[in-house]
Coordinates of C-alpha atoms and ligand atoms in Angstrom, one line a residue:
X23 CA 7.2 -23.2 7.0
X24 CA 9.8 -20.7 6.7
X25 CA 12.5 -21.5 5.2
X26 CA 15.0 -19.1 5.5
X27 CA 17.3 -20.1 2.4
X28 CA 13.9 -19.8 -0.1
X29 CA 14.0 -17.4 -2.4
X30 CA 11.0 -14.6 -3.2
X31 CA 11.8 -16.2 -6.9
X32 CA 11.2 -19.5 -6.0
X33 CA 8.5 -18.5 -3.0
X34 CA 6.9 -17.8 -6.1
X35 CA 6.8 -20.7 -8.6
X36 CA 5.8 -23.2 -5.0
X37 CA 3.2 -21.5 -4.2
X38 CA 1.7 -20.4 -8.0
X39 CA -0.2 -23.7 -8.1
X40 CA -1.8 -23.5 -4.7
X41 CA -3.4 -20.1 -6.3
X42 CA -6.9 -20.6 -7.9
X43 CA -6.9 -19.4 -11.4
X44 CA -3.6 -19.5 -12.3
X45 CA -1.9 -19.2 -15.5
X46 CA 1.7 -17.9 -14.1
X47 CA 1.0 -14.5 -15.5
X48 CA 0.2 -13.6 -11.6
X49 CA 3.2 -15.1 -10.8
X50 CA 5.8 -13.2 -13.6
X51 CA 4.0 -10.1 -12.7
X52 CA 5.0 -10.2 -9.1
X53 CA 9.0 -11.1 -10.1
X54 CA 8.2 -7.9 -12.7
X55 CA 7.4 -5.6 -9.6
X56 CA 10.1 -7.4 -7.2
X57 CA 12.2 -6.6 -10.5
X58 CA 11.5 -2.6 -10.5
X59 CA 11.5 -2.3 -6.7
X60 CA 15.3 -4.0 -6.2
X61 CA 16.4 -0.9 -9.3
X62 CA 13.8 1.7 -6.8
X63 CA 16.2 0.4 -3.7
X64 CA 19.1 1.0 -5.3
X65 CA 18.0 5.2 -5.9
X66 CA 16.4 5.4 -3.0
X67 CA 19.8 3.8 -1.3
X68 CA 22.2 6.6 -2.6
X69 CA 19.9 9.3 -2.3
X70 CA 22.1 11.4 -0.6
X71 CA 24.7 10.6 -3.5
X72 CA 22.9 11.6 -5.9
X73 CA 20.9 14.3 -7.5
X74 CA 17.6 12.7 -6.3
X75 CA 16.8 14.2 -3.3
X76 CA 14.5 17.6 -3.5
X77 CA 11.6 18.6 -5.8
X78 CA 11.0 18.7 -9.9
X79 CA 9.4 21.6 -9.4
X80 CA 5.8 20.2 -10.5
X81 CA 2.8 19.2 -9.1
X82 CA 0.9 15.5 -9.6
X83 CA -2.1 16.1 -10.1
X84 CA -3.3 16.3 -7.2
X85 CA -1.5 19.1 -6.8
X86 CA 1.3 17.3 -4.9
X87 CA 5.2 19.1 -5.4
X88 CA 6.4 16.3 -7.4
X89 CA 9.9 15.0 -5.8
X90 CA 12.7 12.8 -8.3
X91 CA 12.0 9.9 -6.1
X92 CA 8.6 9.7 -6.9
X93 CA 9.2 10.4 -10.8
X94 CA 12.1 7.8 -11.3
X95 CA 10.2 5.3 -9.0
X96 CA 6.9 6.1 -11.3
X97 CA 8.7 5.4 -14.3
X98 CA 10.9 2.5 -13.2
X99 CA 7.4 0.8 -12.3
X100 CA 5.7 1.2 -15.2
X101 CA 8.0 1.5 -17.9
X102 CA 9.1 -2.3 -16.0
X103 CA 5.7 -3.7 -16.7
X104 CA 5.2 -1.9 -19.6
X105 CA 8.3 -3.9 -21.4
X106 CA 7.5 -6.7 -19.9
X107 CA 4.3 -6.8 -21.5
X108 CA 2.4 -8.1 -18.5
X109 CA -0.6 -6.4 -17.8
X110 CA -3.4 -4.7 -20.0
X111 CA -3.6 -1.5 -17.6
X112 CA -1.6 0.6 -14.6
X113 CA -3.2 3.7 -12.8
X114 CA -0.7 5.8 -10.4
X115 CA -1.1 8.0 -8.0
X116 CA 1.9 10.1 -9.9
X117 CA -0.4 10.2 -13.3
X118 CA -3.8 11.9 -14.5
X119 CA -4.8 8.3 -16.0
X120 CA -4.9 5.4 -16.5
X121 CA -2.3 4.1 -19.0
X122 CA -4.2 1.0 -21.9
X123 CA -0.8 -1.0 -22.5
X124 CA -0.8 -2.4 -26.4
X125 CA -4.5 -1.9 -26.9
X126 CA -3.4 -2.0 -30.7
X127 CA -2.7 -5.0 -30.0
X128 CA -5.2 -7.3 -30.5
X129 CA -3.0 -10.5 -28.9
X130 CA -2.2 -8.8 -26.0
X131 CA -4.2 -12.0 -23.7
X132 CA -3.4 -9.7 -19.8
X133 CA -5.6 -10.0 -17.9
X134 CA -4.1 -7.9 -15.0
X135 CA -4.8 -4.2 -14.4
X136 CA -2.1 -2.5 -11.2
X137 CA -2.2 0.2 -9.6
X138 CA 0.7 1.7 -7.4
X139 CA 1.7 4.2 -5.3
X140 CA 5.1 4.1 -6.9
X141 CA 6.8 6.2 -3.7
X142 CA 4.7 6.5 -0.9
X143 CA 5.6 8.9 2.3
X144 CA 8.2 10.5 0.2
X145 CA 8.6 14.2 2.5
X146 CA 10.5 11.5 4.2
X147 CA 13.4 10.6 1.2
X148 CA 15.6 13.5 2.1
X149 CA 16.1 13.0 6.0
X150 CA 16.7 9.7 4.7
X151 CA 13.7 8.0 7.0
X152 CA 11.4 5.2 5.5
X153 CA 9.8 5.3 2.3
X154 CA 7.6 2.8 1.1
X155 CA 5.5 1.1 -3.0
X156 CA 2.5 0.4 -2.7
X157 CA 0.5 -2.0 -5.4
X158 CA -2.5 -3.0 -6.0
X159 CA -3.4 -6.0 -8.5
X160 CA -7.0 -6.9 -10.4
X161 CA -8.8 -9.5 -13.0
X162 CA -10.2 -6.8 -15.9
X163 CA -13.3 -6.4 -16.2
X164 CA -13.2 -6.1 -19.1
X165 CA -12.9 -8.4 -22.6
X166 CA -9.5 -9.1 -22.8
X167 CA -8.1 -9.1 -26.2
X168 CA -9.8 -5.1 -25.9
X169 CA -8.4 -2.1 -24.0
X170 CA -8.8 -1.7 -20.4
X171 CA -11.8 1.1 -19.6
X172 CA -12.5 2.8 -15.8
X173 CA -14.6 0.2 -14.9
X174 CA -11.2 -2.2 -14.9
X175 CA -9.6 0.9 -12.5
X176 CA -12.4 1.4 -10.4
X177 CA -13.2 -1.9 -8.4
X178 CA -14.0 -2.4 -5.2
X179 CA -11.0 -3.7 -2.8
X180 CA -12.2 -7.8 -2.1
X181 CA -11.7 -8.1 -5.4
X182 CA -8.1 -7.8 -5.5
X183 CA -6.5 -10.6 -6.7
X184 CA -3.2 -9.2 -4.6
X185 CA -2.0 -6.4 -3.5
X186 CA 1.9 -5.8 -1.6
X187 CA 3.8 -3.1 -0.3
X188 CA 7.9 -2.9 -0.8
X189 CA 9.7 0.0 2.5
X190 CA 13.4 1.0 2.0
X191 CA 13.6 0.5 5.5
X192 CA 16.6 -0.3 7.7
X193 CA 16.1 -3.0 5.4
X194 CA 14.7 -3.7 1.8
X195 CA 11.4 -6.1 2.4
X196 CA 8.9 -7.5 0.2
X197 CA 5.5 -8.3 0.9
X198 CA 2.1 -9.3 0.1
X199 CA -0.5 -11.3 0.0
X200 CA -2.5 -13.7 -3.0
X201 CA -5.3 -13.8 -0.4
X202 CA -3.9 -16.4 1.5
X203 CA -2.0 -15.3 4.2
X204 CA 0.4 -12.2 3.9
X205 CA 4.2 -12.6 3.6
X206 CA 7.7 -11.3 4.1
X207 CA 10.7 -11.3 1.7
X208 CA 14.0 -9.7 3.0
X209 CA 16.2 -7.8 0.4
X210 CA 19.9 -9.6 0.5
X211 CA 21.7 -6.0 -0.6
X212 CA 25.3 -8.1 -1.0
X213 CA 23.7 -10.7 -3.4
X214 CA 20.4 -8.6 -4.3
X215 CA 18.1 -10.7 -3.8
X216 CA 15.1 -11.4 -1.3
X217 CA 14.6 -13.9 1.4
X218 CA 11.7 -16.1 2.9
X219 CA 12.2 -13.8 5.9
X220 CA 8.6 -13.7 7.6
X221 CA 5.5 -15.9 6.7
X222 CA 2.1 -15.9 7.7
X223 CA 1.7 -13.1 9.2
X224 CA -0.2 -12.3 11.7
X225 CA -1.2 -8.7 13.3
X226 CA -2.2 -9.1 16.7
X227 CA -5.7 -9.1 18.1
X228 CA -4.8 -6.6 19.7
X229 CA -1.9 -3.5 20.4
X230 CA -0.7 -0.5 22.5
X231 CA 0.2 1.9 19.6
X232 CA -1.7 4.5 18.1
X233 CA -0.3 6.5 15.0
X234 CA -2.1 9.8 13.8
X235 CA -0.8 12.9 13.4
X236 CA -2.0 15.0 15.9
X237 CA -0.9 17.7 14.9
X238 CA -4.4 18.5 12.6
X239 CA -6.1 17.5 16.3
X240 CA -8.7 20.4 16.0
X241 CA -9.5 19.6 13.5
X242 CA -10.2 15.9 14.1
X243 CA -14.4 14.7 14.2
X244 CA -15.0 14.3 17.8
X245 CA -15.1 10.5 18.0
X246 CA -11.3 10.7 17.0
X247 CA -10.5 13.0 19.5
X248 CA -12.5 11.1 21.8
X249 CA -10.1 8.2 20.8
X250 CA -7.0 10.0 21.3
X251 CA -8.4 10.9 25.4
X252 CA -8.8 6.8 25.5
X253 CA -5.4 6.4 24.4
X254 CA -3.7 8.9 27.0
X255 CA -6.1 7.5 29.5
X256 CA -3.9 6.3 32.5
X257 CA -6.1 2.6 32.7
X258 CA -5.2 -1.0 32.7
X259 CA -3.1 -1.1 29.8
X260 CA -2.8 2.6 28.9
X261 CA -1.6 5.3 28.0
X262 CA -0.7 3.8 24.9
X263 CA 2.1 5.0 22.8
X264 CA 2.3 6.8 20.1
X265 CA 4.1 6.4 16.8
X266 CA 4.3 9.1 13.8
X267 CA 6.7 8.4 10.3
X268 CA 5.0 9.6 8.6
X269 CA 4.5 6.8 5.6
X270 CA 2.1 5.1 5.8
X271 CA 3.5 1.7 4.3
X272 CA 6.4 1.9 8.0
X273 CA 4.3 3.0 9.7
X274 CA 1.7 0.5 8.7
X275 CA 4.5 -1.8 9.2
X276 CA 5.3 -1.8 12.4
X277 CA 1.7 -1.9 13.0
X278 CA 1.3 -5.1 11.7
X279 CA 4.2 -6.7 13.5
X280 CA 4.0 -5.0 16.6
X281 CA -0.2 -4.1 16.6
X282 CA -1.5 -1.6 16.6
X283 CA -4.1 0.8 15.4
X284 CA -3.3 3.9 12.4
X285 CA -5.8 7.0 11.7
X286 CA -5.8 9.2 8.8
X287 CA -9.3 10.8 9.5
X288 CA -11.4 13.4 7.4
X289 CA -9.5 17.1 8.4
X290 CA -11.0 20.7 7.8
X291 CA -8.2 20.9 4.7
X292 CA -9.1 17.4 3.6
X293 CA -12.3 16.7 4.0
X294 CA -12.5 13.2 2.5
X295 CA -8.9 12.3 4.9
X296 CA -5.4 11.9 2.8
X297 CA -5.3 8.6 2.1
X298 CA -6.1 7.6 -1.7
X299 CA -8.3 5.2 -2.0
X300 CA -6.7 3.0 -5.0
X301 CA -3.4 3.9 -4.7
X302 CA -3.2 3.1 -0.6
X303 CA -6.4 2.8 1.4
X304 CA -7.4 -0.9 -0.7
X305 CA -4.0 -2.5 -0.8
X306 CA -3.4 -2.3 3.1
X307 CA -6.7 -3.1 4.0
X308 CA -6.2 -6.3 1.8
X309 CA -2.6 -7.2 3.4
X310 CA -4.3 -5.5 6.7
X311 CA -7.1 -8.3 7.0
X312 CA -5.0 -11.2 5.1
X313 CA -2.7 -10.9 8.5
X314 CA -6.3 -10.7 10.8
X315 CA -6.8 -6.7 11.1
X316 CA -9.3 -5.1 10.0
X317 CA -9.3 -1.1 7.8
X318 CA -12.4 1.1 7.9
X319 CA -13.4 4.0 6.7
X320 CA -15.4 4.7 10.2
X321 CA -18.9 3.6 8.6
X322 CA -17.5 0.7 6.5
X323 CA -14.9 -1.5 5.8
X324 CA -12.5 -0.1 3.8
X325 CA -12.6 -3.1 1.5
X326 CA -16.5 -2.8 0.1
X327 CA -16.5 0.6 -0.4
X328 CA -17.3 1.0 -4.7
X329 CA -15.1 3.5 -6.1
X330 CA -16.1 6.7 -8.2
X331 CA -12.6 8.6 -8.7
X332 CA -9.5 6.6 -9.6
X333 CA -7.5 9.3 -7.7
X334 CA -10.1 9.2 -4.5
X335 CA -9.2 9.5 -1.1
X336 CA -10.4 8.6 1.9
X337 CA -10.8 8.5 6.1
X338 CA -8.5 5.5 7.4
X339 CA -8.7 3.6 9.9
X340 CA -6.8 0.2 10.5
X341 CA -5.3 -2.4 13.2
X342 CA -5.6 -4.5 15.0
X343 CA -9.1 -6.1 15.6
X344 CA -9.7 -4.7 19.4
X345 CA -8.6 -1.7 18.4
X346 CA -10.8 -0.7 15.4
X347 CA -13.6 -1.7 17.7
X348 CA -12.8 0.4 20.4
X349 CA -12.6 2.8 17.6
X350 CA -15.9 2.0 15.9
X351 CA -17.1 2.4 20.0
X352 CA -16.6 6.3 20.0
X353 CA -18.7 6.6 16.5
Ligands
LIG407 P1 2.0 9.8 -0.1 O1 4.0 10.0 -0.6 O2 2.4 8.8 -2.1 O3 1.8 11.5 -1.2 O4 1.9 9.6 0.9 C1 2.2 10.4 1.4 C2 0.8 9.9 2.7 C3 1.2 8.8 3.9 O5 2.6 7.8 3.3 C4 1.1 9.3 5.0 O6 0.8 8.5 6.1 C5 0.5 10.0 4.5 O7 0.7 11.2 3.7 C6 1.0 11.8 5.9 O8 0.8 13.1 5.8 P2 1.2 14.0 6.7 O9 2.4 14.7 6.6 O10 -0.7 14.7 6.8 O11 0.7 13.5 8.0
LIG408 MN1 1.4 7.6 -0.4
LIG409 MN1 3.1 8.5 -3.6

């Protein structure tokens, strides 16, 4: 039941025992993410006042221009997780290789790895539009106490133990799932505490919002072009409404609350799509499914895809069940 006086910290403790592998480690891990989120939120909020907007002049491993806030958020999340000694490995969209933690410490008994998109929608920072952070948590495959390997990170999304996002929007929210429903917490900025604001979030089974970067229309596969025309047709409850922010977190969050579909297809410029399977598609797909929706690359359920590379990309279609089913009819 929803109790808006309950803090995220209290919620985590209360629900810890209902988690089947509970040892407190996952709870501490989510607590660390909560802490880093508050620090990043503080910086995002004063973006126009401090020297944090704009480019660093560097590119990340995917040849994308890094924003100062990309780098800041990356450092904050990684240093928080390292300092609290709560995971055995981290992979980030902004880092070429995964990070091994305490490889020399035989007492490192941590069993979780975290994958993270520290700042999602970074092109929106400079113009005061919502951005986010996405995280994904897996149990390691290799033996506890040994060094992590790439196999610990290249797991199918279905293996996720928890996933969530922070949305730095009109209010700041942390939304996450540990595989038994999706809960949302809103930050009260005056006291720096997240409170339980959305309990067992469910995405409507059908909706009337479609979200896609239509500027790429000419490059889309035929079935996507047909689906867009379907959305625009004047028939039954259509035309649908088109809404596209350009931050996956924000676009998905809106669609989850209101009902809708998000599409990022392959294009001639990005033949495998643009979104990253490990840092973006998998965590959002897990949350979407936990909320009653579905996510696919057009052929397979996102959560069943076995990753082959850390930074691989994937076409991504996700949202209300009926809308994704309708899209699939055009394939
Ligand atoms: P990031 O800022 O982490 O690189 O992610 C941006 C992603 C995603 O958030 C968004 O849905 C998409 O890129 C927008 O891409 P276009 O600008 O091509 O529409
Ligand atoms: Mn992103
Ligand atoms: Mn990013």
